[in-house]
mmCIF file with all atom_site columns, C-alpha atoms in Angstrom:
data_model
loop_
_atom_site.group_PDB
_atom_site.id
_atom_site.type_symbol
_atom_site.label_atom_id
_atom_site.label_alt_id
_atom_site.label_comp_id
_atom_site.label_asym_id
_atom_site.label_entity_id
_atom_site.label_seq_id
_atom_site.pdbx_PDB_ins_code
_atom_site.Cartn_x
_atom_site.Cartn_y
_atom_site.Cartn_z
_atom_site.occupancy
_atom_site.B_iso_or_equiv
_atom_site.pdbx_formal_charge
_atom_site.auth_seq_id
_atom_site.auth_comp_id
_atom_site.auth_asym_id
_atom_site.auth_atom_id
_atom_site.pdbx_PDB_model_num
ATOM 1   C CA . UNK B 1 1   ? 0.000   0.000   0.000  1.00 0.00 ? 1313 UNK B CA 1
ATOM 2   C CA . UNK B 1 2   ? 1.314   3.446   -0.926 1.00 0.00 ? 1314 UNK B CA 1
ATOM 3   C CA . UNK B 1 3   ? 2.190   5.944   1.767  1.00 0.00 ? 1315 UNK B CA 1
ATOM 4   C CA . UNK B 1 4   ? -0.592  8.215   0.501  1.00 0.00 ? 1316 UNK B CA 1
ATOM 5   C CA . UNK B 1 5   ? -3.230  5.545   1.234  1.00 0.00 ? 1317 UNK B CA 1
ATOM 6   C CA . UNK B 1 6   ? -1.716  4.352   4.498  1.00 0.00 ? 1318 UNK B CA 1
ATOM 7   C CA . UNK B 1 7   ? -3.384  7.166   6.449  1.00 0.00 ? 1319 UNK B CA 1
ATOM 8   C CA . UNK B 1 8   ? -6.818  5.919   5.391  1.00 0.00 ? 1320 UNK B CA 1
ATOM 9   C CA . UNK B 1 9   ? -6.436  2.335   6.645  1.00 0.00 ? 1321 UNK B CA 1
ATOM 10  C CA . UNK B 1 10  ? -9.233  0.735   8.645  1.00 0.00 ? 1322 UNK B CA 1
ATOM 11  C CA . UNK B 1 11  ? -9.073  1.580   12.339 1.00 0.00 ? 1323 UNK B CA 1
ATOM 12  C CA . UNK B 1 12  ? -9.752  -1.531  14.468 1.00 0.00 ? 1324 UNK B CA 1
ATOM 13  C CA . UNK B 1 13  ? -10.260 -0.837  18.181 1.00 0.00 ? 1325 UNK B CA 1
ATOM 14  C CA . UNK B 1 14  ? -11.865 -3.969  19.565 1.00 0.00 ? 1326 UNK B CA 1
ATOM 15  C CA . UNK B 1 15  ? -15.007 -1.935  20.278 1.00 0.00 ? 1327 UNK B CA 1
ATOM 16  C CA . UNK B 1 16  ? -18.478 -2.605  18.923 1.00 0.00 ? 1328 UNK B CA 1
ATOM 17  C CA . UNK B 1 17  ? -18.724 0.844   17.328 1.00 0.00 ? 1329 UNK B CA 1
ATOM 18  C CA . UNK B 1 18  ? -15.663 2.489   15.770 1.00 0.00 ? 1330 UNK B CA 1
ATOM 19  C CA . UNK B 1 19  ? -15.538 5.849   14.063 1.00 0.00 ? 1331 UNK B CA 1
ATOM 20  C CA . UNK B 1 20  ? -13.270 5.373   11.030 1.00 0.00 ? 1332 UNK B CA 1
ATOM 21  C CA . UNK B 1 21  ? -13.314 9.081   10.233 1.00 0.00 ? 1333 UNK B CA 1
ATOM 22  C CA . UNK B 1 22  ? -15.749 11.965  10.650 1.00 0.00 ? 1334 UNK B CA 1
ATOM 23  C CA . UNK B 1 23  ? -18.068 10.575  7.967  1.00 0.00 ? 1335 UNK B CA 1
ATOM 24  C CA . UNK B 1 24  ? -17.774 6.795   8.296  1.00 0.00 ? 1336 UNK B CA 1
ATOM 25  C CA . UNK B 1 25  ? -18.492 4.401   11.168 1.00 0.00 ? 1337 UNK B CA 1
ATOM 26  C CA . UNK B 1 26  ? -18.017 0.661   11.572 1.00 0.00 ? 1338 UNK B CA 1
ATOM 27  C CA . UNK B 1 27  ? -20.050 -1.665  13.750 1.00 0.00 ? 1339 UNK B CA 1
ATOM 28  C CA . UNK B 1 28  ? -18.754 -5.113  14.687 1.00 0.00 ? 1340 UNK B CA 1
ATOM 29  C CA . UNK B 1 29  ? -21.832 -7.323  15.029 1.00 0.00 ? 1341 UNK B CA 1
ATOM 30  C CA . UNK B 1 30  ? -19.782 -10.041 16.705 1.00 0.00 ? 1342 UNK B CA 1
ATOM 31  C CA . UNK B 1 31  ? -19.201 -7.800  19.736 1.00 0.00 ? 1343 UNK B CA 1
ATOM 32  C CA . UNK B 1 32  ? -22.259 -7.677  21.931 1.00 0.00 ? 1344 UNK B CA 1
ATOM 33  C CA . UNK B 1 33  ? -24.206 -10.024 19.671 1.00 0.00 ? 1345 UNK B CA 1
ATOM 34  C CA . UNK B 1 34  ? -27.108 -7.603  19.183 1.00 0.00 ? 1346 UNK B CA 1
ATOM 35  C CA . UNK B 1 35  ? -28.485 -6.704  15.755 1.00 0.00 ? 1347 UNK B CA 1
ATOM 36  C CA . UNK B 1 36  ? -28.233 -3.155  14.453 1.00 0.00 ? 1348 UNK B CA 1
ATOM 37  C CA . UNK B 1 37  ? -30.944 -1.130  12.754 1.00 0.00 ? 1349 UNK B CA 1
ATOM 38  C CA . UNK B 1 38  ? -29.643 1.286   10.112 1.00 0.00 ? 1350 UNK B CA 1
ATOM 39  C CA . UNK B 1 39  ? -31.168 3.587   7.559  1.00 0.00 ? 1351 UNK B CA 1
ATOM 40  C CA . UNK B 1 40  ? -31.744 1.670   4.335  1.00 0.00 ? 1352 UNK B CA 1
ATOM 41  C CA . UNK B 1 41  ? -28.983 2.385   1.837  1.00 0.00 ? 1353 UNK B CA 1
ATOM 42  C CA . UNK B 1 42  ? -26.444 3.521   4.449  1.00 0.00 ? 1354 UNK B CA 1
ATOM 43  C CA . UNK B 1 43  ? -24.255 0.387   4.155  1.00 0.00 ? 1355 UNK B CA 1
ATOM 44  C CA . UNK B 1 44  ? -21.178 1.149   2.047  1.00 0.00 ? 1356 UNK B CA 1
ATOM 45  C CA . UNK B 1 45  ? -19.172 -2.034  2.790  1.00 0.00 ? 1357 UNK B CA 1
ATOM 46  C CA . UNK B 1 46  ? -19.358 -5.129  4.954  1.00 0.00 ? 1358 UNK B CA 1
ATOM 47  C CA . UNK B 1 47  ? -17.047 -7.994  5.880  1.00 0.00 ? 1359 UNK B CA 1
ATOM 48  C CA . UNK B 1 48  ? -17.967 -11.442 7.157  1.00 0.00 ? 1360 UNK B CA 1
ATOM 49  C CA . UNK B 1 49  ? -21.313 -13.201 7.273  1.00 0.00 ? 1361 UNK B CA 1
ATOM 50  C CA . UNK B 1 50  ? -23.941 -10.486 7.588  1.00 0.00 ? 1362 UNK B CA 1
ATOM 51  C CA . UNK B 1 51  ? -27.637 -10.746 6.803  1.00 0.00 ? 1363 UNK B CA 1
ATOM 52  C CA . UNK B 1 52  ? -29.805 -7.735  5.937  1.00 0.00 ? 1364 UNK B CA 1
ATOM 53  C CA . UNK B 1 53  ? -33.578 -7.558  6.280  1.00 0.00 ? 1365 UNK B CA 1
ATOM 54  C CA . UNK B 1 54  ? -35.845 -4.569  5.978  1.00 0.00 ? 1366 UNK B CA 1
ATOM 55  C CA . UNK B 1 55  ? -38.482 -2.939  8.143  1.00 0.00 ? 1367 UNK B CA 1
ATOM 56  C CA . UNK B 1 56  ? -40.158 0.389   8.702  1.00 0.00 ? 1368 UNK B CA 1
ATOM 57  C CA . UNK B 1 57  ? -39.608 2.606   11.717 1.00 0.00 ? 1369 UNK B CA 1
ATOM 58  C CA . UNK B 1 58  ? -43.314 3.040   12.354 1.00 0.00 ? 1370 UNK B CA 1
ATOM 59  C CA . UNK B 1 59  ? -43.881 6.470   10.831 1.00 0.00 ? 1371 UNK B CA 1
ATOM 60  C CA . UNK B 1 60  ? -47.401 7.168   9.642  1.00 0.00 ? 1372 UNK B CA 1
ATOM 61  C CA . UNK B 1 61  ? -46.506 10.309  7.717  1.00 0.00 ? 1373 UNK B CA 1
ATOM 62  C CA . UNK B 1 62  ? -43.708 12.424  6.399  1.00 0.00 ? 1374 UNK B CA 1
ATOM 63  C CA . UNK B 1 63  ? -40.291 12.699  7.915  1.00 0.00 ? 1375 UNK B CA 1
ATOM 64  C CA . UNK B 1 64  ? -39.385 16.369  8.239  1.00 0.00 ? 1376 UNK B CA 1
ATOM 65  C CA . UNK B 1 65  ? -37.221 17.336  5.292  1.00 0.00 ? 1377 UNK B CA 1
ATOM 66  C CA . UNK B 1 66  ? -38.450 14.391  3.263  1.00 0.00 ? 1378 UNK B CA 1
ATOM 67  C CA . UNK B 1 67  ? -41.260 15.219  0.848  1.00 0.00 ? 1379 UNK B CA 1
ATOM 68  C CA . UNK B 1 68  ? -41.921 11.627  -0.206 1.00 0.00 ? 1380 UNK B CA 1
ATOM 69  C CA . UNK B 1 69  ? -44.534 11.033  2.467  1.00 0.00 ? 1381 UNK B CA 1
ATOM 70  C CA . UNK B 1 70  ? -43.152 7.514   2.964  1.00 0.00 ? 1382 UNK B CA 1
ATOM 71  C CA . UNK B 1 71  ? -42.163 5.945   6.238  1.00 0.00 ? 1383 UNK B CA 1
ATOM 72  C CA . UNK B 1 72  ? -38.521 5.725   7.250  1.00 0.00 ? 1384 UNK B CA 1
ATOM 73  C CA . UNK B 1 73  ? -37.056 2.470   5.944  1.00 0.00 ? 1385 UNK B CA 1
ATOM 74  C CA . UNK B 1 74  ? -34.595 0.617   8.174  1.00 0.00 ? 1386 UNK B CA 1
ATOM 75  C CA . UNK B 1 75  ? -32.439 -2.415  7.508  1.00 0.00 ? 1387 UNK B CA 1
ATOM 76  C CA . UNK B 1 76  ? -31.748 -4.960  10.258 1.00 0.00 ? 1388 UNK B CA 1
ATOM 77  C CA . UNK B 1 77  ? -28.128 -6.129  10.272 1.00 0.00 ? 1389 UNK B CA 1
ATOM 78  C CA . UNK B 1 78  ? -27.398 -9.481  11.914 1.00 0.00 ? 1390 UNK B CA 1
ATOM 79  C CA . UNK B 1 79  ? -24.594 -12.024 11.841 1.00 0.00 ? 1391 UNK B CA 1
ATOM 80  C CA . UNK B 1 80  ? -20.866 -12.140 12.456 1.00 0.00 ? 1392 UNK B CA 1
ATOM 81  C CA . UNK B 1 81  ? -18.990 -9.387  10.676 1.00 0.00 ? 1393 UNK B CA 1
ATOM 82  C CA . UNK B 1 82  ? -18.356 -5.692  10.334 1.00 0.00 ? 1394 UNK B CA 1
ATOM 83  C CA . UNK B 1 83  ? -20.671 -3.226  8.618  1.00 0.00 ? 1395 UNK B CA 1
ATOM 84  C CA . UNK B 1 84  ? -19.476 0.200   7.470  1.00 0.00 ? 1396 UNK B CA 1
ATOM 85  C CA . UNK B 1 85  ? -22.117 2.927   7.424  1.00 0.00 ? 1397 UNK B CA 1
ATOM 86  C CA . UNK B 1 86  ? -22.254 6.413   5.876  1.00 0.00 ? 1398 UNK B CA 1
ATOM 87  C CA . UNK B 1 87  ? -24.728 8.695   4.125  1.00 0.00 ? 1399 UNK B CA 1
ATOM 88  C CA . UNK B 1 88  ? -24.098 11.514  1.673  1.00 0.00 ? 1400 UNK B CA 1
ATOM 89  C CA . UNK B 1 89  ? -20.819 12.461  3.350  1.00 0.00 ? 1401 UNK B CA 1
ATOM 90  C CA . UNK B 1 90  ? -22.630 13.809  6.414  1.00 0.00 ? 1402 UNK B CA 1
ATOM 91  C CA . UNK B 1 91  ? -20.732 13.972  9.699  1.00 0.00 ? 1403 UNK B CA 1
ATOM 92  C CA . UNK B 1 92  ? -21.427 11.024  12.011 1.00 0.00 ? 1404 UNK B CA 1
ATOM 93  C CA . UNK B 1 93  ? -21.527 11.026  15.803 1.00 0.00 ? 1405 UNK B CA 1
ATOM 94  C CA . UNK B 1 94  ? -21.912 7.776   17.802 1.00 0.00 ? 1406 UNK B CA 1
ATOM 95  C CA . UNK B 1 95  ? -23.890 8.608   20.938 1.00 0.00 ? 1407 UNK B CA 1
ATOM 96  C CA . UNK B 1 96  ? -23.745 6.030   23.729 1.00 0.00 ? 1408 UNK B CA 1
ATOM 97  C CA . UNK B 1 97  ? -26.641 5.728   26.169 1.00 0.00 ? 1409 UNK B CA 1
ATOM 98  C CA . UNK B 1 98  ? -26.250 4.185   29.609 1.00 0.00 ? 1410 UNK B CA 1
ATOM 99  C CA . UNK B 1 99  ? -29.853 3.851   30.712 1.00 0.00 ? 1411 UNK B CA 1
ATOM 100 C CA . UNK B 1 100 ? -30.706 7.465   29.905 1.00 0.00 ? 1412 UNK B CA 1
ATOM 101 C CA . UNK B 1 101 ? -33.012 8.788   27.189 1.00 0.00 ? 1413 UNK B CA 1
ATOM 102 C CA . UNK B 1 102 ? -32.606 11.195  24.288 1.00 0.00 ? 1414 UNK B CA 1
ATOM 103 C CA . UNK B 1 103 ? -34.776 12.509  21.463 1.00 0.00 ? 1415 UNK B CA 1
ATOM 104 C CA . UNK B 1 104 ? -33.308 12.729  17.955 1.00 0.00 ? 1416 UNK B CA 1
ATOM 105 C CA . UNK B 1 105 ? -34.886 14.280  14.886 1.00 0.00 ? 1417 UNK B CA 1
ATOM 106 C CA . UNK B 1 106 ? -35.779 11.362  12.592 1.00 0.00 ? 1418 UNK B CA 1
ATOM 107 C CA . UNK B 1 107 ? -33.940 13.026  9.736  1.00 0.00 ? 1419 UNK B CA 1
ATOM 108 C CA . UNK B 1 108 ? -30.718 12.823  11.767 1.00 0.00 ? 1420 UNK B CA 1
ATOM 109 C CA . UNK B 1 109 ? -30.859 9.142   12.749 1.00 0.00 ? 1421 UNK B CA 1
ATOM 110 C CA . UNK B 1 110 ? -28.459 6.908   10.810 1.00 0.00 ? 1422 UNK B CA 1
ATOM 111 C CA . UNK B 1 111 ? -28.250 3.709   12.886 1.00 0.00 ? 1423 UNK B CA 1
ATOM 112 C CA . UNK B 1 112 ? -28.744 2.321   16.388 1.00 0.00 ? 1424 UNK B CA 1
ATOM 113 C CA . UNK B 1 113 ? -28.429 -0.823  18.483 1.00 0.00 ? 1425 UNK B CA 1
ATOM 114 C CA . UNK B 1 114 ? -31.606 -2.898  18.503 1.00 0.00 ? 1426 UNK B CA 1
ATOM 115 C CA . UNK B 1 115 ? -31.150 -3.265  22.271 1.00 0.00 ? 1427 UNK B CA 1
ATOM 116 C CA . UNK B 1 116 ? -32.415 0.310   22.637 1.00 0.00 ? 1428 UNK B CA 1
ATOM 117 C CA . UNK B 1 117 ? -36.118 0.897   22.984 1.00 0.00 ? 1429 UNK B CA 1
ATOM 118 C CA . UNK B 1 118 ? -37.536 3.634   20.789 1.00 0.00 ? 1430 UNK B CA 1
ATOM 119 C CA . UNK B 1 119 ? -40.798 5.288   19.950 1.00 0.00 ? 1431 UNK B CA 1
ATOM 120 C CA . UNK B 1 120 ? -41.781 7.736   17.254 1.00 0.00 ? 1432 UNK B CA 1
ATOM 121 C CA . UNK B 1 121 ? -43.110 11.094  18.388 1.00 0.00 ? 1433 UNK B CA 1
ATOM 122 C CA . UNK B 1 122 ? -44.677 14.010  16.548 1.00 0.00 ? 1434 UNK B CA 1
ATOM 123 C CA . UNK B 1 123 ? -44.253 17.666  17.344 1.00 0.00 ? 1435 UNK B CA 1
ATOM 124 C CA . UNK B 1 124 ? -47.046 19.491  15.562 1.00 0.00 ? 1436 UNK B CA 1
ATOM 125 C CA . UNK B 1 125 ? -47.378 23.181  14.914 1.00 0.00 ? 1437 UNK B CA 1
ATOM 126 C CA . UNK B 1 126 ? -48.291 25.786  12.324 1.00 0.00 ? 1438 UNK B CA 1
ATOM 127 C CA . UNK B 1 127 ? -45.425 26.497  9.970  1.00 0.00 ? 1439 UNK B CA 1
ATOM 128 C CA . UNK B 1 128 ? -43.520 23.239  10.541 1.00 0.00 ? 1440 UNK B CA 1
ATOM 129 C CA . UNK B 1 129 ? -42.704 21.650  7.161  1.00 0.00 ? 1441 UNK B CA 1
ATOM 130 C CA . UNK B 1 130 ? -45.165 18.840  6.507  1.00 0.00 ? 1442 UNK B CA 1
ATOM 131 C CA . UNK B 1 131 ? -47.175 19.937  9.553  1.00 0.00 ? 1443 UNK B CA 1
ATOM 132 C CA . UNK B 1 132 ? -45.079 17.979  12.058 1.00 0.00 ? 1444 UNK B CA 1
ATOM 133 C CA . UNK B 1 133 ? -41.546 17.281  13.196 1.00 0.00 ? 1445 UNK B CA 1
ATOM 134 C CA . UNK B 1 134 ? -40.954 13.543  13.559 1.00 0.00 ? 1446 UNK B CA 1
ATOM 135 C CA . UNK B 1 135 ? -38.569 12.531  16.315 1.00 0.00 ? 1447 UNK B CA 1
ATOM 136 C CA . UNK B 1 136 ? -37.401 9.242   17.772 1.00 0.00 ? 1448 UNK B CA 1
ATOM 137 C CA . UNK B 1 137 ? -37.022 8.909   21.529 1.00 0.00 ? 1449 UNK B CA 1
ATOM 138 C CA . UNK B 1 138 ? -34.387 6.338   22.489 1.00 0.00 ? 1450 UNK B CA 1
ATOM 139 C CA . UNK B 1 139 ? -33.823 4.847   25.920 1.00 0.00 ? 1451 UNK B CA 1
ATOM 140 C CA . UNK B 1 140 ? -31.703 2.067   27.394 1.00 0.00 ? 1452 UNK B CA 1
ATOM 141 C CA . UNK B 1 141 ? -28.145 0.887   26.931 1.00 0.00 ? 1453 UNK B CA 1
ATOM 142 C CA . UNK B 1 142 ? -26.617 1.066   23.486 1.00 0.00 ? 1454 UNK B CA 1
ATOM 143 C CA . UNK B 1 143 ? -25.401 3.398   20.749 1.00 0.00 ? 1455 UNK B CA 1
ATOM 144 C CA . UNK B 1 144 ? -27.156 5.721   18.309 1.00 0.00 ? 1456 UNK B CA 1
ATOM 145 C CA . UNK B 1 145 ? -25.304 7.128   15.304 1.00 0.00 ? 1457 UNK B CA 1
ATOM 146 C CA . UNK B 1 146 ? -26.481 10.688  14.689 1.00 0.00 ? 1458 UNK B CA 1
ATOM 147 C CA . UNK B 1 147 ? -25.713 12.412  11.400 1.00 0.00 ? 1459 UNK B CA 1
ATOM 148 C CA . UNK B 1 148 ? -25.327 16.160  10.918 1.00 0.00 ? 1460 UNK B CA 1
ATOM 149 C CA . UNK B 1 149 ? -24.579 18.614  8.154  1.00 0.00 ? 1461 UNK B CA 1
ATOM 150 C CA . UNK B 1 150 ? -21.462 20.277  9.503  1.00 0.00 ? 1462 UNK B CA 1
ATOM 151 C CA . UNK B 1 151 ? -20.118 20.378  13.051 1.00 0.00 ? 1463 UNK B CA 1
ATOM 152 C CA . UNK B 1 152 ? -22.949 20.643  15.604 1.00 0.00 ? 1464 UNK B CA 1
ATOM 153 C CA . UNK B 1 153 ? -23.013 22.623  18.829 1.00 0.00 ? 1465 UNK B CA 1
ATOM 154 C CA . UNK B 1 154 ? -24.319 21.348  22.189 1.00 0.00 ? 1466 UNK B CA 1
ATOM 155 C CA . UNK B 1 155 ? -25.991 23.916  24.414 1.00 0.00 ? 1467 UNK B CA 1
ATOM 156 C CA . UNK B 1 156 ? -27.579 23.761  27.877 1.00 0.00 ? 1468 UNK B CA 1
ATOM 157 C CA . UNK B 1 157 ? -31.322 24.326  28.106 1.00 0.00 ? 1469 UNK B CA 1
ATOM 158 C CA . UNK B 1 158 ? -32.181 27.659  29.699 1.00 0.00 ? 1470 UNK B CA 1
ATOM 159 C CA . UNK B 1 159 ? -35.499 29.520  30.161 1.00 0.00 ? 1471 UNK B CA 1
ATOM 160 C CA . UNK B 1 160 ? -34.746 31.438  26.960 1.00 0.00 ? 1472 UNK B CA 1
ATOM 161 C CA . UNK B 1 161 ? -33.526 28.617  24.714 1.00 0.00 ? 1473 UNK B CA 1
ATOM 162 C CA . UNK B 1 162 ? -35.082 28.659  21.231 1.00 0.00 ? 1474 UNK B CA 1
ATOM 163 C CA . UNK B 1 163 ? -33.986 26.640  18.194 1.00 0.00 ? 1475 UNK B CA 1
ATOM 164 C CA . UNK B 1 164 ? -35.018 26.627  14.549 1.00 0.00 ? 1476 UNK B CA 1
ATOM 165 C CA . UNK B 1 165 ? -37.012 23.433  13.995 1.00 0.00 ? 1477 UNK B CA 1
ATOM 166 C CA . UNK B 1 166 ? -35.105 22.892  10.741 1.00 0.00 ? 1478 UNK B CA 1
ATOM 167 C CA . UNK B 1 167 ? -31.713 22.986  12.483 1.00 0.00 ? 1479 UNK B CA 1
ATOM 168 C CA . UNK B 1 168 ? -32.309 21.132  15.756 1.00 0.00 ? 1480 UNK B CA 1
ATOM 169 C CA . UNK B 1 169 ? -30.786 17.647  15.875 1.00 0.00 ? 1481 UNK B CA 1
ATOM 170 C CA . UNK B 1 170 ? -31.349 16.199  19.346 1.00 0.00 ? 1482 UNK B CA 1
ATOM 171 C CA . UNK B 1 171 ? -32.228 17.059  22.928 1.00 0.00 ? 1483 UNK B CA 1
ATOM 172 C CA . UNK B 1 172 ? -32.593 15.566  26.380 1.00 0.00 ? 1484 UNK B CA 1
ATOM 173 C CA . UNK B 1 173 ? -35.768 13.504  26.595 1.00 0.00 ? 1485 UNK B CA 1
ATOM 174 C CA . UNK B 1 174 ? -36.574 15.169  29.913 1.00 0.00 ? 1486 UNK B CA 1
ATOM 175 C CA . UNK B 1 175 ? -36.706 18.604  28.296 1.00 0.00 ? 1487 UNK B CA 1
ATOM 176 C CA . UNK B 1 176 ? -40.106 20.056  27.447 1.00 0.00 ? 1488 UNK B CA 1
ATOM 177 C CA . UNK B 1 177 ? -40.563 21.198  23.849 1.00 0.00 ? 1489 UNK B CA 1
ATOM 178 C CA . UNK B 1 178 ? -43.009 23.964  22.950 1.00 0.00 ? 1490 UNK B CA 1
ATOM 179 C CA . UNK B 1 179 ? -43.710 25.249  19.444 1.00 0.00 ? 1491 UNK B CA 1
ATOM 180 C CA . UNK B 1 180 ? -43.050 28.967  19.694 1.00 0.00 ? 1492 UNK B CA 1
ATOM 181 C CA . UNK B 1 181 ? -45.469 31.507  18.279 1.00 0.00 ? 1493 UNK B CA 1
ATOM 182 C CA . UNK B 1 182 ? -42.454 33.568  17.286 1.00 0.00 ? 1494 UNK B CA 1
ATOM 183 C CA . UNK B 1 183 ? -42.159 33.177  13.527 1.00 0.00 ? 1495 UNK B CA 1
ATOM 184 C CA . UNK B 1 184 ? -39.353 34.860  11.613 1.00 0.00 ? 1496 UNK B CA 1
ATOM 185 C CA . UNK B 1 185 ? -39.175 35.537  7.898  1.00 0.00 ? 1497 UNK B CA 1
ATOM 186 C CA . UNK B 1 186 ? -36.347 33.881  5.991  1.00 0.00 ? 1498 UNK B CA 1
ATOM 187 C CA . UNK B 1 187 ? -34.599 35.516  3.089  1.00 0.00 ? 1499 UNK B CA 1
ATOM 188 C CA . UNK B 1 188 ? -34.052 33.710  -0.201 1.00 0.00 ? 1500 UNK B CA 1
ATOM 189 C CA . UNK B 1 189 ? -36.917 31.276  0.353  1.00 0.00 ? 1501 UNK B CA 1
ATOM 190 C CA . UNK B 1 190 ? -37.067 28.546  -2.266 1.00 0.00 ? 1502 UNK B CA 1
ATOM 191 C CA . UNK B 1 191 ? -40.027 28.378  -4.698 1.00 0.00 ? 1503 UNK B CA 1
ATOM 192 C CA . UNK B 1 192 ? -43.139 27.211  -2.891 1.00 0.00 ? 1504 UNK B CA 1
ATOM 193 C CA . UNK B 1 193 ? -41.678 27.984  0.529  1.00 0.00 ? 1505 UNK B CA 1
ATOM 194 C CA . UNK B 1 194 ? -43.583 30.439  2.709  1.00 0.00 ? 1506 UNK B CA 1
ATOM 195 C CA . UNK B 1 195 ? -40.310 31.896  3.960  1.00 0.00 ? 1507 UNK B CA 1
ATOM 196 C CA . UNK B 1 196 ? -41.397 31.218  7.532  1.00 0.00 ? 1508 UNK B CA 1
ATOM 197 C CA . UNK B 1 197 ? -39.332 29.270  10.057 1.00 0.00 ? 1509 UNK B CA 1
ATOM 198 C CA . UNK B 1 198 ? -40.777 27.990  13.319 1.00 0.00 ? 1510 UNK B CA 1
ATOM 199 C CA . UNK B 1 199 ? -38.803 28.083  16.541 1.00 0.00 ? 1511 UNK B CA 1
ATOM 200 C CA . UNK B 1 200 ? -38.975 25.432  19.232 1.00 0.00 ? 1512 UNK B CA 1
ATOM 201 C CA . UNK B 1 201 ? -38.638 26.525  22.831 1.00 0.00 ? 1513 UNK B CA 1
ATOM 202 C CA . UNK B 1 202 ? -36.901 24.123  25.205 1.00 0.00 ? 1514 UNK B CA 1
ATOM 203 C CA . UNK B 1 203 ? -37.551 24.087  28.922 1.00 0.00 ? 1515 UNK B CA 1
ATOM 204 C CA . UNK B 1 204 ? -36.111 21.881  31.604 1.00 0.00 ? 1516 UNK B CA 1
ATOM 205 C CA . UNK B 1 205 ? -34.003 21.450  34.697 1.00 0.00 ? 1517 UNK B CA 1
ATOM 206 C CA . UNK B 1 206 ? -30.243 22.091  34.738 1.00 0.00 ? 1518 UNK B CA 1
ATOM 207 C CA . UNK B 1 207 ? -28.377 19.336  32.922 1.00 0.00 ? 1519 UNK B CA 1
ATOM 208 C CA . UNK B 1 208 ? -30.742 19.198  29.957 1.00 0.00 ? 1520 UNK B CA 1
ATOM 209 C CA . UNK B 1 209 ? -29.220 19.980  26.559 1.00 0.00 ? 1521 UNK B CA 1
ATOM 210 C CA . UNK B 1 210 ? -29.991 20.506  22.890 1.00 0.00 ? 1522 UNK B CA 1
ATOM 211 C CA . UNK B 1 211 ? -27.872 19.790  19.802 1.00 0.00 ? 1523 UNK B CA 1
ATOM 212 C CA . UNK B 1 212 ? -28.103 22.095  16.763 1.00 0.00 ? 1524 UNK B CA 1
ATOM 213 C CA . UNK B 1 213 ? -26.407 21.788  13.367 1.00 0.00 ? 1525 UNK B CA 1
ATOM 214 C CA . UNK B 1 214 ? -25.241 24.710  11.184 1.00 0.00 ? 1526 UNK B CA 1
ATOM 215 C CA . UNK B 1 215 ? -27.709 23.739  8.486  1.00 0.00 ? 1527 UNK B CA 1
ATOM 216 C CA . UNK B 1 216 ? -31.456 24.028  7.932  1.00 0.00 ? 1528 UNK B CA 1
ATOM 217 C CA . UNK B 1 217 ? -33.036 20.891  6.494  1.00 0.00 ? 1529 UNK B CA 1
#
């Protein structure tokens, strides 16, 4: 292998989840023995004996940012081997839960351990694209791979914390989310867009957080 390619070699760590670089993760199904659920089409390479089956995530309507109106399609990865996951060169962030709970915008979920329990939630409000923001609340012990456009920022929840619904990625499940009546006008709206952007207000005790990306879906 040439010296130029040497820097891009696979990075084995002996861990179940390994971040190969900022935009590619590897899961070793042989460690832990639990299947993984990943967004359909996110597998870019696999090694070993891996089986893939398909299922829906239980959405009854649109995913925010996705105008197809179809439910989120997941693939179930089982077997003994390594699966490499990526999507459209977005940045990937493995988030490990240890019995706690977190909400993630459905548009930002790439993959997660099947050992985690999850439920689909809707945040409805006037001005939200598609009429609702679909989120997935995860709880238990395991890893979620969150994808973002650009480097996100993590902020504590305060009494005056507001986030653009098109930019918010995740937040503490214990935080209360309220659709704000404050609506701002966006410049350079695309054809068919109203130019409006709805803010979400987050409330909660100290220790709660939100994650926002520098990109509006």
